mmCIF file of C-alpha atoms in Angstrom:
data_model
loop_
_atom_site.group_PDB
_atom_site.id
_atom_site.type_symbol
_atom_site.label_atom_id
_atom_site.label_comp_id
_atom_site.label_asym_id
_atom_site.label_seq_id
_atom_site.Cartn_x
_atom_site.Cartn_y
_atom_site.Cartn_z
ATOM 1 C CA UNK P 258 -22.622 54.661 19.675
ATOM 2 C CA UNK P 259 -20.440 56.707 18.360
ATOM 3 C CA UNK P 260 -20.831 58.775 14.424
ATOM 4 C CA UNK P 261 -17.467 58.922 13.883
ATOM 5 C CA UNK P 262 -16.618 56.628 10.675
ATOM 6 C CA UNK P 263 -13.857 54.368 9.919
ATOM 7 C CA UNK P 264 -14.498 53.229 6.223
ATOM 8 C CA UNK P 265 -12.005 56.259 5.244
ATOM 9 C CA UNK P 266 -9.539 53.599 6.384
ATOM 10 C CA UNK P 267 -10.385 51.031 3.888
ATOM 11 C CA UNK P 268 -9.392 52.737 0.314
ATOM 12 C CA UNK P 269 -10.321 49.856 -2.139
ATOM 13 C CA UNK P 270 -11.549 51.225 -5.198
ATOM 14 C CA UNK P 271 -13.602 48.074 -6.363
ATOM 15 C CA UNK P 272 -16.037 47.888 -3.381
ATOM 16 C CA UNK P 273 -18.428 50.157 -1.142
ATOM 17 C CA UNK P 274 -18.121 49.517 2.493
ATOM 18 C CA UNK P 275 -22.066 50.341 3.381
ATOM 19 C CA UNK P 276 -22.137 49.227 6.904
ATOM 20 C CA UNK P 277 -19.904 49.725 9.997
ATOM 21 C CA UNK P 278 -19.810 48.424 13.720
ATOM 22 C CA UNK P 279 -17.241 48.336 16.450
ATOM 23 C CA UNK P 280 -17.863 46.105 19.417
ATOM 24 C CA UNK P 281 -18.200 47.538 22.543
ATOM 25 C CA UNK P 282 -15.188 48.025 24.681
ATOM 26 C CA UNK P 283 -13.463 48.173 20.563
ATOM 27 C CA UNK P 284 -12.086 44.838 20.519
ATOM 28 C CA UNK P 285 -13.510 43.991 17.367
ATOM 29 C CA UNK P 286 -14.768 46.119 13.966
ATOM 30 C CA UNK P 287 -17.343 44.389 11.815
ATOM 31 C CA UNK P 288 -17.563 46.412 8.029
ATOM 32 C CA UNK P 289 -20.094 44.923 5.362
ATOM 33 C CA UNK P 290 -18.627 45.820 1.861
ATOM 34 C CA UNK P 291 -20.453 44.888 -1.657
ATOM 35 C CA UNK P 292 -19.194 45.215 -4.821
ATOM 36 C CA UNK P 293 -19.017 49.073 -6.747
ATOM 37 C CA UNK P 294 -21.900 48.269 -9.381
ATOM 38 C CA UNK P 295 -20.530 51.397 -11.520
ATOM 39 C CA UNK P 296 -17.625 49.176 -12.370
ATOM 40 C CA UNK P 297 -17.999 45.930 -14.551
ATOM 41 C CA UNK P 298 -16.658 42.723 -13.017
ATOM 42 C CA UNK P 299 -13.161 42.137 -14.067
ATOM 43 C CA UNK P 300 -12.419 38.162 -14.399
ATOM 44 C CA UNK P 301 -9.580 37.609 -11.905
ATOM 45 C CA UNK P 302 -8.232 34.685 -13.990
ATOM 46 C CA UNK P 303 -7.542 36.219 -17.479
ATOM 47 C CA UNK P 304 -8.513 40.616 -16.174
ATOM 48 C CA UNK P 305 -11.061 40.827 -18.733
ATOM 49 C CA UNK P 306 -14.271 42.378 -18.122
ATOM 50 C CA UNK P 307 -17.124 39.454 -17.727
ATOM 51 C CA UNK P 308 -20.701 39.768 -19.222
ATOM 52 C CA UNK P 309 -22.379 38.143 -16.864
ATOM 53 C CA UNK P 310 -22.900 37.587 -13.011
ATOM 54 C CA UNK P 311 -23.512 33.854 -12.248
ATOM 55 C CA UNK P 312 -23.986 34.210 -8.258
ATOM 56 C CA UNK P 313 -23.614 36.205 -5.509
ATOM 57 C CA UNK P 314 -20.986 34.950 -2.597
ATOM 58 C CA UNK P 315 -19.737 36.142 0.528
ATOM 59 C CA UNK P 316 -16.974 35.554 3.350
ATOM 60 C CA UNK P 317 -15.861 37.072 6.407
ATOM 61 C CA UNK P 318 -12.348 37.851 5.619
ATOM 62 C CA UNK P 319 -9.750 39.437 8.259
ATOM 63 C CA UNK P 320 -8.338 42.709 7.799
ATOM 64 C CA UNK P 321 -5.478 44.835 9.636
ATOM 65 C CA UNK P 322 -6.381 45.533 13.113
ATOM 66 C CA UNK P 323 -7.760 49.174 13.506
ATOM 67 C CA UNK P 324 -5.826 50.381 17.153
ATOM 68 C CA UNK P 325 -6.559 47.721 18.933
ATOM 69 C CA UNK P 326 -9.993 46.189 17.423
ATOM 70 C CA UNK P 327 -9.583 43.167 15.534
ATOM 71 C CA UNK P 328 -11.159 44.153 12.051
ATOM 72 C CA UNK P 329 -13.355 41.897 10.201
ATOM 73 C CA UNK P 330 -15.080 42.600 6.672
ATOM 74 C CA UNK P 331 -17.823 40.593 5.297
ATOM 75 C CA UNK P 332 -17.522 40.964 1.679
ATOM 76 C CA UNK P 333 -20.480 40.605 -0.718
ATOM 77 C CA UNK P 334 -18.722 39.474 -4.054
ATOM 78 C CA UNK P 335 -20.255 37.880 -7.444
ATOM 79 C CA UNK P 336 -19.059 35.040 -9.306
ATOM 80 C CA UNK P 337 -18.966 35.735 -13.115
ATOM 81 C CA UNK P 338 -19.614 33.872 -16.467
ATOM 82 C CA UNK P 339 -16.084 34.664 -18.434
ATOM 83 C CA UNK P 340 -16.311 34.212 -22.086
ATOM 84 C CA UNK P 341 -13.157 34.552 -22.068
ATOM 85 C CA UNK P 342 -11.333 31.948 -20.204
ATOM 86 C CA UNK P 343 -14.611 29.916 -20.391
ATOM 87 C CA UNK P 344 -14.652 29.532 -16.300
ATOM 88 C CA UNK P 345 -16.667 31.042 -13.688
ATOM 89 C CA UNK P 346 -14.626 32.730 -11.136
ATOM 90 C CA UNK P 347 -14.825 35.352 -8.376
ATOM 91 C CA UNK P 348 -14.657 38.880 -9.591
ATOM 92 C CA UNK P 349 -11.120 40.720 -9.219
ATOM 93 C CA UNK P 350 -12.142 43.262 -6.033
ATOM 94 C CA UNK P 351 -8.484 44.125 -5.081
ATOM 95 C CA UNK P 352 -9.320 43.072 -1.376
ATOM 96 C CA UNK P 353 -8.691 39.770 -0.978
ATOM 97 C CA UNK P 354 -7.391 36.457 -3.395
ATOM 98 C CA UNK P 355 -9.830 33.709 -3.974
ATOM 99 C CA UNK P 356 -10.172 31.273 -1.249
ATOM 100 C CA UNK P 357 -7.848 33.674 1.177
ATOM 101 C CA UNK P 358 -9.662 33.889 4.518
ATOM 102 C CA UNK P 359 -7.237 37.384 4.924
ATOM 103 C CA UNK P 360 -7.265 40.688 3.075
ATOM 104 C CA UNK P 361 -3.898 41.198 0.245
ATOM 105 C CA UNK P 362 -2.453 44.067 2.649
ATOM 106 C CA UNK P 363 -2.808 41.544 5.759
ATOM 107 C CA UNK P 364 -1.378 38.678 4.348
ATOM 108 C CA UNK P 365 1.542 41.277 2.715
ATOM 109 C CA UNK P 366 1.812 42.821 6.908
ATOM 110 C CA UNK P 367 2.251 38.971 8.021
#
């Protein structure tokens, strides 16, 4: 297998890609990304920082293809207790919108 790395590709600011793997013959590129714990959770109802974590999630969600690999990201995310819009939604991560199956710059390519 190869050292080279490909999480250079994937410049979210909000999460930490911590695992790579690309299929052999590189049809397909699995990435594991969890959330940056040095940044609060930021409610992506109302963008106000949450003060508490009320589960962890996660989802396979489909990214650009990488050459010709098909890339797919399993995203760790939390859901949050918001004080301020009294709900308890998914974190704001800047990768994907809740209950999209597909990554923002995806969906904005298709």
């Amino acid at each position: 297998m190869s050292s080279l790395s490909i999480t250079h590709y994937f410049p979210f600011p909000r999460i930490r890609i911590i695992r790579q793997r690309i299929s052999s013959g590189a049809r397909k590129a699995y990435l594991k990304a969890v959330p940056d714990k040095r940044f609060q959770p930021i409610c992506h109802i109302c963008g106000k920082k949450a003060t508490g974590i009320h589960s962890q999630e996660k989802r396979w969600v489909r990214d650009l293809d990488f050459g010709q690999a098909r890339t797919w990201i399993l995203c760790h995310y939390r859901k949050i207790v918001c004080p301020h819009c009294q709900k308890i939604p998914i974190e704001e991560l800047d990768l994907f919108d809740p209950y999209m199956r597909v990554t923002k710059r995806l969906a904005c390519y298709i």
